[in-house]
Amino acid sequence: MKKSFKYICAVAMLASFLACNEKEFLKTDDPNRSTEASFWKNENDVSAALAATYSPLRASLYGYWGSFTGIQDINSLGDDVFTIPGEEAPTWAVASFSNNENNGDLSSIYSALYQGIHRANLLIDRIKKVDMSDEKKSAYVAEAKFLRGLAYFLLASNWGNVPIRTVPVETTDGYAIECSPKAKVWEQVVSDFTEAAGKLPAVRDSKEQARATSGAAIAYLGKAYIFMEDYAKAETTFDLLFKAPYNYDLVPNFEDNFTDKNEYNKESVFEWNFSPIGNQYGAWSTESASSPMYNYLPQFIGPPAGGGWFKYLPGNIVVTEFMKEPRPAGSDTKFDKRMYASLMWKRSTLGETDATWYDNKTFDDLWNSAWTKIRRLYPETPMDTTTYGRFLIKKGTSAWRSEKDADNYWGPTPSTANLRIFRFAEVLLLRAEAAAMNGNNGKAIGDINRVRQRAGLIDKLAADLSDKDKIMAEIDHQKLLELFFEQNRVYDLRRWHKTDLGDVYKAHQKQGANGFMPKHYVFPIPGDELKANPKATQNDLWK
């Protein structure tokens, strides 16, 4: 049976026991006391607590990988996406660099991350008194540390200096701690992922496929080292994923990573499970036995003719980059294979046979249904619809299904496609970056070519990529196309353009580029956190 992994469901009892984040926990006398005495008795309790620890990261609206705040806001910061104005004000503020410490979206993401940290800390502490074998306890603790490390990874990447909490908050005084330097936060990330990698299994059985593995911990550890610019450790860490017991590879069909037809495939290092579980019309972001577990993402991206709310368009830069390298003459497609899974367009304008989507909708049908929103972009956003024509986003939608209103969450066939969080393609491109920085050009080119081959492009030779700068330019190009709209682009831009990101945004016609300032390399510590934690201080860039 599809998606039997029980950890995607928050247990109803834990909705009251573990749902609060730390500062909410402290607003009550002691909401856990009534269940503390009866909880943490056996493995079922620990299992339920672990389920609740996964929940905040993938919450349907307010988690980092929720279809609303996290996915909308992080993607909107890339130069490869245009965000439709006039929708949610907090999202537009992030996309146009007019956000501040009171932005509700960013506060929600921040709170959800610490909610997950709080739950991980509770599990790590309380499991000590549970009647279980030491081996099982060690495995549960490793999984909780992976999730805690993942939360701190996102905090370090987005906020920099933040409070580090590794024990449960039991008192009001315990909540008040200073923000640690960003370097210390990264040390915590490395510690958690290292411990998790050493104790998590390499493979999960069919009932536990959505749970973290040692491979996922290693992948994130390597990515952390990349972000820390420790390229020697990054390369050797990623090397572990290219040998036993791991068997990762690219799936032949790129689009299999974005449908429900080939889930938990050999390319998937870590993915969130979505299922036809719970009340389809239930409240969003709740934690109960009836909480809906469908994939909301298509609802936010798809055009109205497909049942979506239509909040994004592909940026000019991603279209331009796809056009740079047509496939060799005689190929079965004119362009990079990834383009057909990532974008929709009227193909006859570029010399190919037109396609249809959903219930035989033409591209004109889709574009015209979205026109009242598209027109909001003008004249402030210089969207180019003349050089190569008009484009819509396909990746993340249900356009691949030949069904009416396939993007509509409340329709007859809401999406249950899993969301791939970390793919082996990203591992290849990250290792290529590390190898290039370490002078191992041949290794970097080999990894790049594996990604190019799947896209239907010819191999690059050493003569083509003869130095580090040329290799990095190709990595930039490939990451833009391979990971388009997968919450990656802004992090690469911040890393690669530490002093000139504003100029890059302007050159790539990013919305709000004229408003970009150095402080926008990070998010401000939320105002709510500063009020609740008197020892926390605002990021220096935002003072």
mmCIF file of N, CA, C and O in Angstrom, residues 119-120 212 237 241 255 261 452 454 480 493 535:
data_model
loop_
_atom_site.group_PDB
_atom_site.id
_atom_site.type_symbol
_atom_site.label_atom_id
_atom_site.label_comp_id
_atom_site.label_asym_id
_atom_site.label_seq_id
_atom_site.Cartn_x
_atom_site.Cartn_y
_atom_site.Cartn_z
ATOM 1 N N ARG A 119 11.099 19.832 20.421
ATOM 2 C CA ARG A 119 10.609 18.457 20.469
ATOM 3 C C ARG A 119 11.765 17.464 20.404
ATOM 4 O O ARG A 119 11.746 16.426 21.075
ATOM 5 N N ALA A 120 12.767 17.755 19.589
ATOM 6 C CA ALA A 120 13.945 16.883 19.530
ATOM 7 C C ALA A 120 14.642 16.844 20.888
ATOM 8 O O ALA A 120 15.048 15.771 21.365
ATOM 9 N N ALA A 212 14.688 9.580 8.204
ATOM 10 C CA ALA A 212 16.073 9.934 7.905
ATOM 11 C C ALA A 212 16.965 8.709 7.871
ATOM 12 O O ALA A 212 16.758 7.748 8.615
ATOM 13 N N THR A 237 33.484 14.088 2.614
ATOM 14 C CA THR A 237 32.180 13.681 3.149
ATOM 15 C C THR A 237 31.273 13.193 2.023
ATOM 16 O O THR A 237 30.656 12.124 2.125
ATOM 17 N N LEU A 241 29.146 8.879 -0.106
ATOM 18 C CA LEU A 241 27.876 8.517 -0.738
ATOM 19 C C LEU A 241 28.061 7.827 -2.081
ATOM 20 O O LEU A 241 27.085 7.408 -2.704
ATOM 21 N N GLU A 255 11.816 13.914 -14.733
ATOM 22 C CA GLU A 255 10.507 14.276 -14.186
ATOM 23 C C GLU A 255 10.012 13.288 -13.140
ATOM 24 O O GLU A 255 9.113 13.607 -12.349
ATOM 25 N N LYS A 261 4.941 8.806 -9.379
ATOM 26 C CA LYS A 261 5.099 7.541 -10.094
ATOM 27 C C LYS A 261 6.358 6.763 -9.718
ATOM 28 O O LYS A 261 6.450 5.583 -9.982
ATOM 29 N N ARG A 452 24.690 16.436 -16.852
ATOM 30 C CA ARG A 452 24.471 16.855 -18.236
ATOM 31 C C ARG A 452 23.953 15.696 -19.090
ATOM 32 O O ARG A 452 23.078 15.879 -19.934
ATOM 33 N N ARG A 454 22.117 13.143 -18.269
ATOM 34 C CA ARG A 454 20.695 12.890 -18.017
ATOM 35 C C ARG A 454 19.834 13.957 -18.693
ATOM 36 O O ARG A 454 18.713 13.693 -19.119
ATOM 37 N N LEU A 480 21.257 26.067 -11.557
ATOM 38 C CA LEU A 480 20.093 26.889 -11.874
ATOM 39 C C LEU A 480 19.032 26.073 -12.591
ATOM 40 O O LEU A 480 17.834 26.164 -12.284
ATOM 41 N N LEU A 493 23.382 32.042 -4.523
ATOM 42 C CA LEU A 493 23.647 33.456 -4.823
ATOM 43 C C LEU A 493 24.327 34.146 -3.643
ATOM 44 O O LEU A 493 25.270 34.924 -3.826
ATOM 45 N N LYS A 535 17.580 38.181 26.313
ATOM 46 C CA LYS A 535 19.018 38.094 26.075
ATOM 47 C C LYS A 535 19.367 38.042 24.579
ATOM 48 O O LYS A 535 20.534 38.200 24.213
#
